């Protein structure tokens, strides 16, 4: 029975729907955990400094393929050049050096890229439409995920200048940092917040939604779960679809396909969700033009 190594940046109980989607993709390829494939799970519990040791452990066990997300994929690639790797990433895998190109990834790695970092400027624009009078906006990034944090900050800074906005960059890498970040928001009198897409933030989308309402800060994020939990708006792709697709690719690799021959897939579906209840609590009137463009309006 082949063994898959699953290396995640999250805590073991975070976002169980993603593992369900991954197993669903595996099943499409004829693999069912416990029947004809085993899975060795390793979770960094949102402590990214643990990733090198966890990746080395899976390599030492000589698993058939390693599935990794975001920062974990970068660490895994640096750990092995022989064991096949299938990744899910919310950044440009070519830009950060994960693959040579989208169509010909080369080496021992391929996977699924979800539109996320690239959507940062669009999220800022949508937030600007929701709060046109605000001139100071903040962005929250995780410094422990430097490639994503730097790209997000840089692209939003450029977009902010175009819109005539002043942008402040705030950092959070653990639960304790959130209170500090939101206290800074109040001090700098920020009129709105863009949360940079990131696995740790993804697993705290409900907590972040509650904080944005408690501190009365209009905020946009990537995941529907953020808007569903009470956040003002979300704009991004489907993570569950990305995990299903990487499950399909993992099955193909187990059957002998080489990562170098499997083009990196783009999960390109993007949806905008607006929470009218949150808007009302924040004292905002959502423009009719924006409501008309939304894929879903929560009332």
PDB file of N, CA and C in Angstrom, residues 138-146 149-150 153 168-182 184 188 193 200-201:
ATOM      1  N   UNK A 138      -5.367  49.742   6.197  1.00  0.00           N
ATOM      2  CA  UNK A 138      -4.290  48.861   6.665  1.00  0.00           C
ATOM      3  C   UNK A 138      -4.405  47.509   5.967  1.00  0.00           C
ATOM      4  N   UNK A 139      -3.272  46.815   5.882  1.00  0.00           N
ATOM      5  CA  UNK A 139      -3.260  45.441   5.381  1.00  0.00           C
ATOM      6  C   UNK A 139      -2.593  44.575   6.445  1.00  0.00           C
ATOM      7  N   UNK A 140      -3.177  43.415   6.704  1.00  0.00           N
ATOM      8  CA  UNK A 140      -2.627  42.487   7.698  1.00  0.00           C
ATOM      9  C   UNK A 140      -1.962  41.325   6.984  1.00  0.00           C
ATOM     10  N   UNK A 141      -0.664  41.088   7.274  1.00  0.00           N
ATOM     11  CA  UNK A 141       0.068  39.982   6.653  1.00  0.00           C
ATOM     12  C   UNK A 141       0.788  39.175   7.736  1.00  0.00           C
ATOM     13  N   UNK A 142       1.198  37.961   7.362  1.00  0.00           N
ATOM     14  CA  UNK A 142       1.923  37.083   8.287  1.00  0.00           C
ATOM     15  C   UNK A 142       3.408  37.105   7.927  1.00  0.00           C
ATOM     16  N   UNK A 143       4.279  37.694   8.767  1.00  0.00           N
ATOM     17  CA  UNK A 143       5.705  37.790   8.448  1.00  0.00           C
ATOM     18  C   UNK A 143       6.406  36.429   8.390  1.00  0.00           C
ATOM     19  N   UNK A 144       5.777  35.387   8.957  1.00  0.00           N
ATOM     20  CA  UNK A 144       6.377  34.047   8.901  1.00  0.00           C
ATOM     21  C   UNK A 144       6.195  33.393   7.534  1.00  0.00           C
ATOM     22  N   UNK A 145       5.444  34.057   6.663  1.00  0.00           N
ATOM     23  CA  UNK A 145       5.246  33.599   5.285  1.00  0.00           C
ATOM     24  C   UNK A 145       5.767  34.724   4.383  1.00  0.00           C
ATOM     25  N   UNK A 146       7.113  34.939   4.386  1.00  0.00           N
ATOM     26  CA  UNK A 146       7.682  36.160   3.802  1.00  0.00           C
ATOM     27  C   UNK A 146       7.391  36.385   2.326  1.00  0.00           C
ATOM     28  N   UNK A 149       3.849  37.626   2.161  1.00  0.00           N
ATOM     29  CA  UNK A 149       3.690  38.905   2.866  1.00  0.00           C
ATOM     30  C   UNK A 149       4.299  40.055   2.074  1.00  0.00           C
ATOM     31  N   UNK A 150       5.495  39.837   1.524  1.00  0.00           N
ATOM     32  CA  UNK A 150       6.183  40.904   0.783  1.00  0.00           C
ATOM     33  C   UNK A 150       5.451  41.242  -0.505  1.00  0.00           C
ATOM     34  N   UNK A 153       2.115  43.069   0.335  1.00  0.00           N
ATOM     35  CA  UNK A 153       2.366  44.448   0.779  1.00  0.00           C
ATOM     36  C   UNK A 153       2.740  45.343  -0.395  1.00  0.00           C
ATOM     37  N   UNK A 168      -1.011  51.221   5.570  1.00  0.00           N
ATOM     38  CA  UNK A 168      -0.139  50.784   6.666  1.00  0.00           C
ATOM     39  C   UNK A 168      -0.102  49.254   6.673  1.00  0.00           C
ATOM     40  N   UNK A 169       1.076  48.687   6.878  1.00  0.00           N
ATOM     41  CA  UNK A 169       1.226  47.230   6.912  1.00  0.00           C
ATOM     42  C   UNK A 169       1.318  46.772   8.364  1.00  0.00           C
ATOM     43  N   UNK A 170       0.419  45.853   8.757  1.00  0.00           N
ATOM     44  CA  UNK A 170       0.411  45.283  10.108  1.00  0.00           C
ATOM     45  C   UNK A 170       0.769  43.802  10.034  1.00  0.00           C
ATOM     46  N   UNK A 171       1.370  43.285  11.113  1.00  0.00           N
ATOM     47  CA  UNK A 171       1.828  41.897  11.130  1.00  0.00           C
ATOM     48  C   UNK A 171       1.120  41.080  12.214  1.00  0.00           C
ATOM     49  N   UNK A 172       0.874  39.809  11.901  1.00  0.00           N
ATOM     50  CA  UNK A 172       0.351  38.859  12.895  1.00  0.00           C
ATOM     51  C   UNK A 172       0.778  37.457  12.482  1.00  0.00           C
ATOM     52  N   UNK A 173       1.348  36.714  13.404  1.00  0.00           N
ATOM     53  CA  UNK A 173       1.757  35.333  13.106  1.00  0.00           C
ATOM     54  C   UNK A 173       1.236  34.346  14.138  1.00  0.00           C
ATOM     55  N   UNK A 174       0.513  34.850  15.157  1.00  0.00           N
ATOM     56  CA  UNK A 174      -0.133  33.961  16.126  1.00  0.00           C
ATOM     57  C   UNK A 174      -1.363  34.667  16.694  1.00  0.00           C
ATOM     58  N   UNK A 175      -2.164  33.926  17.456  1.00  0.00           N
ATOM     59  CA  UNK A 175      -3.421  34.480  17.977  1.00  0.00           C
ATOM     60  C   UNK A 175      -3.207  35.729  18.826  1.00  0.00           C
ATOM     61  N   UNK A 176      -2.121  35.745  19.589  1.00  0.00           N
ATOM     62  CA  UNK A 176      -1.847  36.881  20.466  1.00  0.00           C
ATOM     63  C   UNK A 176      -1.578  38.173  19.717  1.00  0.00           C
ATOM     64  N   UNK A 177      -1.128  38.054  18.463  1.00  0.00           N
ATOM     65  CA  UNK A 177      -0.807  39.252  17.674  1.00  0.00           C
ATOM     66  C   UNK A 177      -2.047  39.993  17.192  1.00  0.00           C
ATOM     67  N   UNK A 178      -3.193  39.312  17.144  1.00  0.00           N
ATOM     68  CA  UNK A 178      -4.394  39.944  16.590  1.00  0.00           C
ATOM     69  C   UNK A 178      -4.824  41.165  17.407  1.00  0.00           C
ATOM     70  N   UNK A 179      -4.821  41.026  18.746  1.00  0.00           N
ATOM     71  CA  UNK A 179      -5.247  42.145  19.588  1.00  0.00           C
ATOM     72  C   UNK A 179      -4.334  43.351  19.395  1.00  0.00           C
ATOM     73  N   UNK A 180      -3.022  43.083  19.268  1.00  0.00           N
ATOM     74  CA  UNK A 180      -2.053  44.163  19.040  1.00  0.00           C
ATOM     75  C   UNK A 180      -2.318  44.851  17.709  1.00  0.00           C
ATOM     76  N   UNK A 181      -2.572  44.036  16.675  1.00  0.00           N
ATOM     77  CA  UNK A 181      -2.821  44.578  15.339  1.00  0.00           C
ATOM     78  C   UNK A 181      -4.074  45.445  15.323  1.00  0.00           C
ATOM     79  N   UNK A 182      -5.141  44.982  15.973  1.00  0.00           N
ATOM     80  CA  UNK A 182      -6.393  45.744  15.957  1.00  0.00           C
ATOM     81  C   UNK A 182      -6.299  46.994  16.832  1.00  0.00           C
ATOM     82  N   UNK A 184      -3.586  48.731  16.994  1.00  0.00           N
ATOM     83  CA  UNK A 184      -2.854  49.640  16.102  1.00  0.00           C
ATOM     84  C   UNK A 184      -3.799  50.284  15.095  1.00  0.00           C
ATOM     85  N   UNK A 188      -4.115  54.342  14.569  1.00  0.00           N
ATOM     86  CA  UNK A 188      -3.808  55.024  13.303  1.00  0.00           C
ATOM     87  C   UNK A 188      -5.066  55.531  12.592  1.00  0.00           C
ATOM     88  N   UNK A 193      -9.669  47.701   6.455  1.00  0.00           N
ATOM     89  CA  UNK A 193      -8.604  46.702   6.559  1.00  0.00           C
ATOM     90  C   UNK A 193      -8.742  45.665   5.449  1.00  0.00           C
ATOM     91  N   UNK A 200      -2.714  30.521   7.943  1.00  0.00           N
ATOM     92  CA  UNK A 200      -3.020  30.764   9.356  1.00  0.00           C
ATOM     93  C   UNK A 200      -4.257  31.648   9.470  1.00  0.00           C
ATOM     94  N   UNK A 201      -4.321  32.713   8.660  1.00  0.00           N
ATOM     95  CA  UNK A 201      -5.498  33.586   8.685  1.00  0.00           C
ATOM     96  C   UNK A 201      -6.741  32.829   8.223  1.00  0.00           C
TER      97      UNK A 201
END
